[in-house]
mmCIF file of C-alpha atoms in Angstrom:
data_model
loop_
_atom_site.group_PDB
_atom_site.id
_atom_site.type_symbol
_atom_site.label_atom_id
_atom_site.label_comp_id
_atom_site.label_asym_id
_atom_site.label_seq_id
_atom_site.Cartn_x
_atom_site.Cartn_y
_atom_site.Cartn_z
ATOM 1 C CA UNK A 1 18.869 27.261 -26.326
ATOM 2 C CA UNK A 2 19.973 23.249 -27.319
ATOM 3 C CA UNK A 3 23.713 24.189 -26.710
ATOM 4 C CA UNK A 4 22.491 25.748 -23.303
ATOM 5 C CA UNK A 5 20.492 22.770 -22.279
ATOM 6 C CA UNK A 6 23.601 20.623 -23.197
ATOM 7 C CA UNK A 7 25.960 22.494 -21.284
ATOM 8 C CA UNK A 8 23.775 23.078 -18.381
ATOM 9 C CA UNK A 9 21.865 19.579 -17.616
ATOM 10 C CA UNK A 10 18.717 19.917 -15.590
ATOM 11 C CA UNK A 11 19.460 18.200 -12.510
ATOM 12 C CA UNK A 12 16.971 18.103 -9.117
ATOM 13 C CA UNK A 13 17.865 19.373 -5.636
ATOM 14 C CA UNK A 14 15.824 19.876 -2.619
ATOM 15 C CA UNK A 15 17.086 23.387 -1.629
ATOM 16 C CA UNK A 16 14.870 23.734 1.712
ATOM 17 C CA UNK A 17 12.333 22.457 4.109
ATOM 18 C CA UNK A 18 10.172 24.009 6.329
ATOM 19 C CA UNK A 19 7.920 22.417 8.922
ATOM 20 C CA UNK A 20 4.731 23.838 11.247
ATOM 21 C CA UNK A 21 2.242 22.547 13.849
ATOM 22 C CA UNK A 22 -0.350 23.935 15.211
ATOM 23 C CA UNK A 23 -0.395 26.023 18.701
ATOM 24 C CA UNK A 24 -2.227 23.246 21.141
ATOM 25 C CA UNK A 25 0.634 20.962 22.685
ATOM 26 C CA UNK A 26 -0.475 18.253 24.861
ATOM 27 C CA UNK A 27 1.565 15.200 26.899
ATOM 28 C CA UNK A 28 0.431 12.017 25.882
ATOM 29 C CA UNK A 29 -0.633 11.269 29.313
ATOM 30 C CA UNK A 30 -3.133 13.958 28.679
ATOM 31 C CA UNK A 31 -4.702 12.593 25.742
ATOM 32 C CA UNK A 32 -4.529 9.140 27.121
ATOM 33 C CA UNK A 33 -7.263 10.590 29.671
ATOM 34 C CA UNK A 34 -9.209 11.964 27.264
ATOM 35 C CA UNK A 35 -9.090 9.014 25.359
ATOM 36 C CA UNK A 36 -10.207 6.987 28.769
ATOM 37 C CA UNK A 37 -13.218 9.378 29.223
ATOM 38 C CA UNK A 38 -14.325 9.014 25.652
ATOM 39 C CA UNK A 39 -14.066 5.345 25.518
ATOM 40 C CA UNK A 40 -15.657 5.031 28.945
ATOM 41 C CA UNK A 41 -12.803 2.999 30.429
ATOM 42 C CA UNK A 42 -12.157 2.177 33.968
ATOM 43 C CA UNK A 43 -9.956 0.247 36.329
ATOM 44 C CA UNK A 44 -7.587 -2.174 34.285
ATOM 45 C CA UNK A 45 -8.899 -1.177 30.935
ATOM 46 C CA UNK A 46 -7.740 2.395 31.669
ATOM 47 C CA UNK A 47 -4.211 1.639 33.102
ATOM 48 C CA UNK A 48 -4.044 -0.518 30.044
ATOM 49 C CA UNK A 49 -4.316 2.355 27.656
ATOM 50 C CA UNK A 50 -2.185 4.611 29.743
ATOM 51 C CA UNK A 51 0.762 1.850 29.282
ATOM 52 C CA UNK A 52 -0.015 1.658 25.678
ATOM 53 C CA UNK A 53 0.120 5.608 25.510
ATOM 54 C CA UNK A 54 3.739 5.364 27.509
ATOM 55 C CA UNK A 55 4.938 2.363 25.104
ATOM 56 C CA UNK A 56 4.788 4.675 22.025
ATOM 57 C CA UNK A 57 7.901 6.715 22.848
ATOM 58 C CA UNK A 58 5.570 9.756 22.534
ATOM 59 C CA UNK A 59 6.045 12.505 25.149
ATOM 60 C CA UNK A 60 3.852 15.343 22.957
ATOM 61 C CA UNK A 61 1.379 16.075 20.222
ATOM 62 C CA UNK A 62 0.053 19.062 18.825
ATOM 63 C CA UNK A 63 -3.433 19.252 17.481
ATOM 64 C CA UNK A 64 -6.068 21.859 15.731
ATOM 65 C CA UNK A 65 -8.686 20.891 18.547
ATOM 66 C CA UNK A 66 -7.924 21.916 21.885
ATOM 67 C CA UNK A 67 -10.120 19.436 23.298
ATOM 68 C CA UNK A 68 -7.550 16.876 24.220
ATOM 69 C CA UNK A 69 -6.538 18.790 27.034
ATOM 70 C CA UNK A 70 -9.584 19.448 28.729
ATOM 71 C CA UNK A 71 -11.655 16.987 30.920
ATOM 72 C CA UNK A 72 -14.997 19.173 29.883
ATOM 73 C CA UNK A 73 -16.587 22.574 28.261
ATOM 74 C CA UNK A 74 -15.475 21.134 24.977
ATOM 75 C CA UNK A 75 -15.237 22.989 21.723
ATOM 76 C CA UNK A 76 -15.513 20.380 19.480
ATOM 77 C CA UNK A 77 -16.510 17.100 21.045
ATOM 78 C CA UNK A 78 -20.157 16.794 22.623
ATOM 79 C CA UNK A 79 -20.419 18.070 26.182
ATOM 80 C CA UNK A 80 -21.843 14.517 26.996
ATOM 81 C CA UNK A 81 -20.236 11.843 29.124
ATOM 82 C CA UNK A 82 -19.936 9.335 25.855
ATOM 83 C CA UNK A 83 -19.313 12.486 23.479
ATOM 84 C CA UNK A 84 -22.285 11.897 21.754
ATOM 85 C CA UNK A 85 -23.799 13.028 19.144
ATOM 86 C CA UNK A 86 -20.109 12.124 17.934
ATOM 87 C CA UNK A 87 -18.840 14.622 15.157
ATOM 88 C CA UNK A 88 -19.611 13.583 11.391
ATOM 89 C CA UNK A 89 -17.326 13.315 8.826
ATOM 90 C CA UNK A 90 -18.630 16.622 7.289
ATOM 91 C CA UNK A 91 -18.184 18.720 10.961
ATOM 92 C CA UNK A 92 -14.240 17.063 10.466
ATOM 93 C CA UNK A 93 -13.876 18.222 6.977
ATOM 94 C CA UNK A 94 -15.222 21.738 7.547
ATOM 95 C CA UNK A 95 -12.392 21.760 10.699
ATOM 96 C CA UNK A 96 -9.967 20.758 7.601
ATOM 97 C CA UNK A 97 -10.801 23.323 5.651
ATOM 98 C CA UNK A 98 -10.685 25.897 7.993
ATOM 99 C CA UNK A 99 -7.235 25.258 10.032
ATOM 100 C CA UNK A 100 -5.240 23.247 7.307
ATOM 101 C CA UNK A 101 -4.246 26.494 5.103
ATOM 102 C CA UNK A 102 -2.796 27.993 8.433
ATOM 103 C CA UNK A 103 -0.451 25.586 9.350
ATOM 104 C CA UNK A 104 0.349 24.923 5.900
ATOM 105 C CA UNK A 105 1.133 28.840 5.148
ATOM 106 C CA UNK A 106 3.568 28.621 8.378
ATOM 107 C CA UNK A 107 5.218 25.752 6.593
ATOM 108 C CA UNK A 108 5.427 27.355 3.796
ATOM 109 C CA UNK A 109 7.066 30.638 5.391
ATOM 110 C CA UNK A 110 9.636 28.447 7.213
ATOM 111 C CA UNK A 111 10.497 27.068 4.029
ATOM 112 C CA UNK A 112 10.905 29.980 2.310
ATOM 113 C CA UNK A 113 12.683 31.928 4.715
ATOM 114 C CA UNK A 114 15.623 29.815 4.200
ATOM 115 C CA UNK A 115 15.844 30.877 0.411
ATOM 116 C CA UNK A 116 16.846 34.865 0.623
ATOM 117 C CA UNK A 117 15.154 36.841 -1.883
ATOM 118 C CA UNK A 118 12.962 34.432 -3.164
ATOM 119 C CA UNK A 119 10.395 35.164 -5.642
ATOM 120 C CA UNK A 120 6.774 33.536 -5.304
ATOM 121 C CA UNK A 121 6.158 34.278 -8.768
ATOM 122 C CA UNK A 122 9.038 32.092 -9.702
ATOM 123 C CA UNK A 123 7.317 28.940 -8.501
ATOM 124 C CA UNK A 124 6.027 26.578 -11.262
ATOM 125 C CA UNK A 125 4.364 23.762 -9.977
ATOM 126 C CA UNK A 126 2.636 23.365 -6.584
ATOM 127 C CA UNK A 127 2.273 19.565 -5.435
ATOM 128 C CA UNK A 128 -0.427 19.050 -2.092
ATOM 129 C CA UNK A 129 -0.640 16.311 -0.288
ATOM 130 C CA UNK A 130 -2.958 15.115 2.500
ATOM 131 C CA UNK A 131 -4.835 11.963 3.571
ATOM 132 C CA UNK A 132 -6.792 13.863 6.572
ATOM 133 C CA UNK A 133 -9.125 16.387 4.314
ATOM 134 C CA UNK A 134 -10.540 17.303 1.193
ATOM 135 C CA UNK A 135 -13.081 19.804 -0.205
ATOM 136 C CA UNK A 136 -12.764 21.416 -3.886
ATOM 137 C CA UNK A 137 -11.850 24.531 -4.404
ATOM 138 C CA UNK A 138 -9.107 22.531 -2.211
ATOM 139 C CA UNK A 139 -6.330 23.384 -0.306
ATOM 140 C CA UNK A 140 -4.051 23.588 -3.577
ATOM 141 C CA UNK A 141 -6.152 26.736 -4.888
ATOM 142 C CA UNK A 142 -6.321 28.447 -1.134
ATOM 143 C CA UNK A 143 -2.558 28.110 -1.146
ATOM 144 C CA UNK A 144 -2.561 29.740 -4.764
ATOM 145 C CA UNK A 145 -4.552 32.544 -3.510
ATOM 146 C CA UNK A 146 -2.605 33.172 0.026
ATOM 147 C CA UNK A 147 0.579 33.115 -1.286
ATOM 148 C CA UNK A 148 -0.233 35.170 -4.334
ATOM 149 C CA UNK A 149 1.253 32.672 -6.676
ATOM 150 C CA UNK A 150 0.715 32.856 -10.445
ATOM 151 C CA UNK A 151 -3.307 31.658 -11.302
ATOM 152 C CA UNK A 152 -1.213 29.438 -14.023
ATOM 153 C CA UNK A 153 0.502 27.471 -12.249
ATOM 154 C CA UNK A 154 0.867 23.757 -12.481
ATOM 155 C CA UNK A 155 -0.935 22.206 -9.452
ATOM 156 C CA UNK A 156 -1.205 18.310 -8.653
ATOM 157 C CA UNK A 157 -2.586 16.667 -5.492
ATOM 158 C CA UNK A 158 -1.760 13.353 -3.969
ATOM 159 C CA UNK A 159 -4.548 12.243 -1.911
ATOM 160 C CA UNK A 160 -5.306 9.393 0.316
ATOM 161 C CA UNK A 161 -1.951 7.791 0.257
ATOM 162 C CA UNK A 162 -1.081 8.217 3.907
ATOM 163 C CA UNK A 163 2.274 8.001 5.434
ATOM 164 C CA UNK A 164 4.274 7.230 2.515
ATOM 165 C CA UNK A 165 2.793 9.821 -0.035
ATOM 166 C CA UNK A 166 5.463 12.788 0.649
ATOM 167 C CA UNK A 167 8.254 10.315 -1.383
ATOM 168 C CA UNK A 168 5.573 10.542 -4.546
ATOM 169 C CA UNK A 169 5.203 13.992 -4.316
ATOM 170 C CA UNK A 170 9.256 14.187 -4.363
ATOM 171 C CA UNK A 171 9.457 11.328 -7.081
ATOM 172 C CA UNK A 172 6.912 13.643 -9.138
ATOM 173 C CA UNK A 173 8.792 16.986 -8.495
ATOM 174 C CA UNK A 174 12.328 15.184 -9.181
ATOM 175 C CA UNK A 175 10.626 14.153 -12.564
ATOM 176 C CA UNK A 176 9.724 17.751 -12.961
ATOM 177 C CA UNK A 177 13.125 19.413 -12.056
ATOM 178 C CA UNK A 178 14.981 16.794 -14.739
ATOM 179 C CA UNK A 179 12.852 17.875 -17.503
ATOM 180 C CA UNK A 180 12.714 21.596 -16.938
ATOM 181 C CA UNK A 181 15.956 23.702 -16.096
ATOM 182 C CA UNK A 182 13.650 26.971 -14.571
ATOM 183 C CA UNK A 183 11.509 24.698 -12.302
ATOM 184 C CA UNK A 184 10.470 25.661 -9.029
ATOM 185 C CA UNK A 185 8.626 22.897 -7.240
ATOM 186 C CA UNK A 186 6.817 24.182 -3.886
ATOM 187 C CA UNK A 187 5.393 20.464 -1.707
ATOM 188 C CA UNK A 188 3.156 21.141 0.729
ATOM 189 C CA UNK A 189 2.267 17.760 3.047
ATOM 190 C CA UNK A 190 -0.379 18.561 5.466
ATOM 191 C CA UNK A 191 -2.447 16.181 7.317
ATOM 192 C CA UNK A 192 -4.624 16.543 10.405
ATOM 193 C CA UNK A 193 -4.879 13.402 11.607
ATOM 194 C CA UNK A 194 -6.386 14.472 15.076
ATOM 195 C CA UNK A 195 -9.744 15.445 13.624
ATOM 196 C CA UNK A 196 -10.643 11.622 12.824
ATOM 197 C CA UNK A 197 -10.232 10.658 16.609
ATOM 198 C CA UNK A 198 -12.475 7.344 16.864
ATOM 199 C CA UNK A 199 -13.893 6.416 20.247
ATOM 200 C CA UNK A 200 -14.898 3.100 19.930
ATOM 201 C CA UNK A 201 -13.009 0.724 21.983
ATOM 202 C CA UNK A 202 -11.288 -1.380 19.446
ATOM 203 C CA UNK A 203 -7.268 -2.327 18.609
ATOM 204 C CA UNK A 204 -7.502 -0.248 15.592
ATOM 205 C CA UNK A 205 -8.724 2.647 17.405
ATOM 206 C CA UNK A 206 -6.278 2.406 20.384
ATOM 207 C CA UNK A 207 -3.223 2.418 18.534
ATOM 208 C CA UNK A 208 -4.454 4.845 16.103
ATOM 209 C CA UNK A 209 -5.655 7.147 19.081
ATOM 210 C CA UNK A 210 -2.249 6.667 20.540
ATOM 211 C CA UNK A 211 -0.071 7.870 17.617
ATOM 212 C CA UNK A 212 -1.209 10.064 15.648
ATOM 213 C CA UNK A 213 -1.030 13.770 15.461
ATOM 214 C CA UNK A 214 -1.062 17.028 13.197
ATOM 215 C CA UNK A 215 1.512 19.097 11.363
ATOM 216 C CA UNK A 216 2.763 20.257 7.991
ATOM 217 C CA UNK A 217 5.833 20.125 6.172
ATOM 218 C CA UNK A 218 6.829 22.228 3.146
ATOM 219 C CA UNK A 219 9.800 21.539 0.363
ATOM 220 C CA UNK A 220 11.225 23.349 -2.266
ATOM 221 C CA UNK A 221 12.693 21.329 -5.257
ATOM 222 C CA UNK A 222 14.590 22.934 -8.105
ATOM 223 C CA UNK A 223 16.625 22.213 -11.080
ATOM 224 C CA UNK A 224 19.545 24.019 -9.621
ATOM 225 C CA UNK A 225 21.370 23.833 -6.427
ATOM 226 C CA UNK A 226 21.410 27.314 -3.919
ATOM 227 C CA UNK A 227 24.152 28.135 -1.914
ATOM 228 C CA UNK A 228 24.370 26.030 1.486
ATOM 229 C CA UNK A 229 23.012 22.277 1.836
ATOM 230 C CA UNK A 230 20.934 20.955 -0.933
ATOM 231 C CA UNK A 231 19.961 17.265 -1.122
ATOM 232 C CA UNK A 232 19.852 15.332 -4.398
ATOM 233 C CA UNK A 233 17.583 12.706 -5.078
ATOM 234 C CA UNK A 234 19.523 9.457 -6.010
ATOM 235 C CA UNK A 235 17.409 6.929 -6.081
ATOM 236 C CA UNK A 236 13.783 5.435 -5.588
ATOM 237 C CA UNK A 237 12.241 2.103 -4.942
ATOM 238 C CA UNK A 238 9.010 0.455 -3.849
ATOM 239 C CA UNK A 239 7.484 -2.442 -2.870
ATOM 240 C CA UNK A 240 4.694 -4.103 -1.432
ATOM 241 C CA UNK A 241 4.303 -6.373 1.503
ATOM 242 C CA UNK A 242 0.967 -7.765 0.536
ATOM 243 C CA UNK A 243 0.453 -9.910 3.893
ATOM 244 C CA UNK A 244 -0.259 -6.438 5.648
ATOM 245 C CA UNK A 245 -2.419 -5.526 3.370
ATOM 246 C CA UNK A 246 -5.418 -5.628 5.675
ATOM 247 C CA UNK A 247 -3.236 -4.136 8.965
ATOM 248 C CA UNK A 248 -2.941 -1.108 7.500
ATOM 249 C CA UNK A 249 -5.856 1.202 6.163
ATOM 250 C CA UNK A 250 -7.470 4.003 5.660
ATOM 251 C CA UNK A 251 -11.163 4.508 4.652
ATOM 252 C CA UNK A 252 -14.361 6.993 4.958
ATOM 253 C CA UNK A 253 -16.860 6.261 7.380
ATOM 254 C CA UNK A 254 -19.818 8.293 8.421
ATOM 255 C CA UNK A 255 -18.085 10.065 11.844
ATOM 256 C CA UNK A 256 -14.641 10.518 10.420
ATOM 257 C CA UNK A 257 -11.946 8.462 8.351
ATOM 258 C CA UNK A 258 -11.322 5.324 10.193
ATOM 259 C CA UNK A 259 -7.739 3.888 10.285
ATOM 260 C CA UNK A 260 -7.411 0.142 10.436
ATOM 261 C CA UNK A 261 -4.112 -0.242 12.362
ATOM 262 C CA UNK A 262 -2.611 -3.912 13.586
ATOM 263 C CA UNK A 263 -0.008 -4.776 16.070
ATOM 264 C CA UNK A 264 1.160 -7.343 12.737
ATOM 265 C CA UNK A 265 2.685 -4.093 11.028
ATOM 266 C CA UNK A 266 5.956 -4.049 12.686
ATOM 267 C CA UNK A 267 6.390 -7.714 11.467
ATOM 268 C CA UNK A 268 4.932 -7.145 7.676
ATOM 269 C CA UNK A 269 7.828 -4.420 7.695
ATOM 270 C CA UNK A 270 10.150 -6.939 9.487
ATOM 271 C CA UNK A 271 9.881 -9.312 6.810
ATOM 272 C CA UNK A 272 10.421 -6.695 3.757
ATOM 273 C CA UNK A 273 12.552 -4.394 4.870
ATOM 274 C CA UNK A 274 16.001 -5.970 4.383
ATOM 275 C CA UNK A 275 14.761 -6.780 0.727
ATOM 276 C CA UNK A 276 13.714 -3.614 0.310
ATOM 277 C CA UNK A 277 17.088 -1.735 1.347
ATOM 278 C CA UNK A 278 18.805 -4.316 -0.452
ATOM 279 C CA UNK A 279 16.915 -3.418 -3.640
ATOM 280 C CA UNK A 280 17.445 0.000 -3.470
ATOM 281 C CA UNK A 281 21.245 -0.085 -2.595
ATOM 282 C CA UNK A 282 21.883 -2.648 -5.736
ATOM 283 C CA UNK A 283 19.979 -0.167 -7.760
ATOM 284 C CA UNK A 284 22.007 2.832 -6.660
ATOM 285 C CA UNK A 285 25.211 0.534 -6.926
ATOM 286 C CA UNK A 286 25.958 1.102 -2.953
ATOM 287 C CA UNK A 287 26.653 -0.711 0.171
ATOM 288 C CA UNK A 288 24.935 0.147 3.664
ATOM 289 C CA UNK A 289 28.061 1.057 4.636
ATOM 290 C CA UNK A 290 27.909 4.023 1.648
ATOM 291 C CA UNK A 291 25.159 5.360 4.089
ATOM 292 C CA UNK A 292 25.684 8.058 6.742
ATOM 293 C CA UNK A 293 22.235 9.117 8.087
ATOM 294 C CA UNK A 294 19.147 7.230 8.260
ATOM 295 C CA UNK A 295 15.791 9.297 7.892
ATOM 296 C CA UNK A 296 12.921 6.545 8.989
ATOM 297 C CA UNK A 297 9.571 7.443 8.820
ATOM 298 C CA UNK A 298 8.503 6.911 12.568
ATOM 299 C CA UNK A 299 5.442 5.001 12.250
ATOM 300 C CA UNK A 300 5.646 3.788 15.879
ATOM 301 C CA UNK A 301 8.155 2.507 18.327
ATOM 302 C CA UNK A 302 8.051 -1.070 17.320
ATOM 303 C CA UNK A 303 8.461 -0.162 13.730
ATOM 304 C CA UNK A 304 11.826 1.629 14.382
ATOM 305 C CA UNK A 305 13.280 -1.120 16.889
ATOM 306 C CA UNK A 306 12.566 -3.543 13.783
ATOM 307 C CA UNK A 307 14.119 -1.599 11.559
ATOM 308 C CA UNK A 308 17.082 -1.234 13.758
ATOM 309 C CA UNK A 309 17.016 -5.412 14.473
ATOM 310 C CA UNK A 310 16.843 -6.093 10.640
ATOM 311 C CA UNK A 311 19.429 -3.542 9.440
ATOM 312 C CA UNK A 312 21.878 -3.660 12.373
ATOM 313 C CA UNK A 313 21.244 0.230 12.917
ATOM 314 C CA UNK A 314 22.399 1.904 16.337
ATOM 315 C CA UNK A 315 19.999 3.943 18.257
ATOM 316 C CA UNK A 316 22.028 6.555 17.712
ATOM 317 C CA UNK A 317 22.277 5.955 13.902
ATOM 318 C CA UNK A 318 18.382 5.890 14.423
ATOM 319 C CA UNK A 319 18.004 9.269 16.853
ATOM 320 C CA UNK A 320 16.525 11.427 14.151
ATOM 321 C CA UNK A 321 13.052 9.355 13.932
ATOM 322 C CA UNK A 322 13.010 8.800 17.601
ATOM 323 C CA UNK A 323 13.404 12.486 18.062
ATOM 324 C CA UNK A 324 10.392 13.472 15.991
ATOM 325 C CA UNK A 325 8.295 10.729 17.059
ATOM 326 C CA UNK A 326 8.829 11.640 20.909
ATOM 327 C CA UNK A 327 8.199 15.002 20.148
ATOM 328 C CA UNK A 328 5.629 15.107 17.587
ATOM 329 C CA UNK A 329 3.827 11.792 17.068
ATOM 330 C CA UNK A 330 2.945 10.237 13.664
ATOM 331 C CA UNK A 331 1.691 13.092 11.745
ATOM 332 C CA UNK A 332 1.484 11.037 8.843
ATOM 333 C CA UNK A 333 2.858 12.366 5.006
ATOM 334 C CA UNK A 334 4.825 15.429 6.748
ATOM 335 C CA UNK A 335 6.290 13.074 9.420
ATOM 336 C CA UNK A 336 9.230 11.970 7.310
ATOM 337 C CA UNK A 337 10.131 15.394 6.013
ATOM 338 C CA UNK A 338 10.481 15.869 9.654
ATOM 339 C CA UNK A 339 13.273 13.692 9.932
ATOM 340 C CA UNK A 340 15.405 14.766 7.166
ATOM 341 C CA UNK A 341 14.875 18.360 8.179
ATOM 342 C CA UNK A 342 16.085 17.373 11.480
ATOM 343 C CA UNK A 343 18.990 15.864 10.198
ATOM 344 C CA UNK A 344 19.733 18.713 7.666
ATOM 345 C CA UNK A 345 20.125 21.071 10.919
ATOM 346 C CA UNK A 346 22.996 18.764 11.796
ATOM 347 C CA UNK A 347 24.719 19.296 8.037
ATOM 348 C CA UNK A 348 28.103 20.860 7.716
ATOM 349 C CA UNK A 349 30.364 21.519 4.711
ATOM 350 C CA UNK A 350 32.082 18.286 5.963
ATOM 351 C CA UNK A 351 29.040 16.506 5.087
ATOM 352 C CA UNK A 352 29.490 16.756 1.460
ATOM 353 C CA UNK A 353 28.638 13.854 -0.962
ATOM 354 C CA UNK A 354 27.272 11.634 2.305
ATOM 355 C CA UNK A 355 24.169 10.141 1.529
ATOM 356 C CA UNK A 356 20.795 9.726 3.537
ATOM 357 C CA UNK A 357 18.788 6.630 3.202
ATOM 358 C CA UNK A 358 14.996 7.310 3.828
ATOM 359 C CA UNK A 359 12.132 5.041 4.440
ATOM 360 C CA UNK A 360 8.017 5.453 4.971
ATOM 361 C CA UNK A 361 5.093 2.919 5.098
ATOM 362 C CA UNK A 362 1.595 3.289 4.446
ATOM 363 C CA UNK A 363 -1.504 1.136 2.989
ATOM 364 C CA UNK A 364 -0.759 -1.500 0.788
ATOM 365 C CA UNK A 365 1.174 -2.216 2.797
ATOM 366 C CA UNK A 366 3.252 0.314 1.091
ATOM 367 C CA UNK A 367 7.356 0.263 1.433
ATOM 368 C CA UNK A 368 8.827 3.461 -0.146
ATOM 369 C CA UNK A 369 12.542 3.889 0.195
ATOM 370 C CA UNK A 370 14.974 6.640 -1.000
ATOM 371 C CA UNK A 371 18.310 7.536 -1.089
ATOM 372 C CA UNK A 372 19.592 11.557 -1.174
ATOM 373 C CA UNK A 373 22.675 12.764 -1.738
ATOM 374 C CA UNK A 374 24.098 15.897 0.174
ATOM 375 C CA UNK A 375 25.255 18.065 -1.865
ATOM 376 C CA UNK A 376 26.923 22.073 -1.151
ATOM 377 C CA UNK A 377 27.592 24.690 -3.148
#
């Protein structure tokens, strides 16, 4: 056994990524119309809201709720002019418990479909990520039951970290795979942001309601590579931009989870992104010119523009994040995995050993970064 470990050292590879969205798809203008009604806006205020929604760079978003495309006869919200009584946190968590498993299973199915003859019983660890819903027994146990995984599987839940949480899941899976030659770690990031819609007319609510959506991503990480495209984590670096601590936060209120999100966030990222990038690249003994692809969490259009300006990236280099933002909005933790999956769809054998630089941001203000090397086997 000792000689085997020496000759066949443990490593870590992302061998597949699958994504999924709920069935209800809405264009941004329809959601803006719902927002204006719920906030009881008219005239100039409604026009300003429509301008804000157009300025996000988002064309479509997905939700587990069909009310956002309606003008009445709502299923979740109250059928009153001001939507009162407004849904409680309890009612929103009921929706999460009912709907999160379905979209999670869809993402897992898409992920595993790329791995021929994969044995679900071979999965050694399950990591479940979410900041938009919690219950117990939780989504992790529901996945074990629905997928018929081994009941003694190691389970970890990463909750309430927001948009950067997928990085922490990948870091944990990387440690596990590097320690166990038989490791097969399934990561599931599922967020139902739309169930936390808030109708009070504040800057925080206008920004959050205009950006966030629902989605799920599943990642398989293994200690052994597979035939085809593999992504090998090479380096991670995290830092805090403490001056933006109050500008991005997430708390539990009586009527859903409440997002604090101000227009200062892009400035805080601007102040920290160059230092973060330099620290990550220095740690990996690389230069920015060694990076071939960029997978930026599309927290918003202004965030993407700030990163382009500070790092000298072209629109073409940042196109993957822009496409995900346009077609899906900000889905919190799975969003950066959607971007990486989009990059993977373009890769070929010619991309062997090229590198992907990825960023994500969240409460704190937390700045996460990661370098992935493309390995074709």
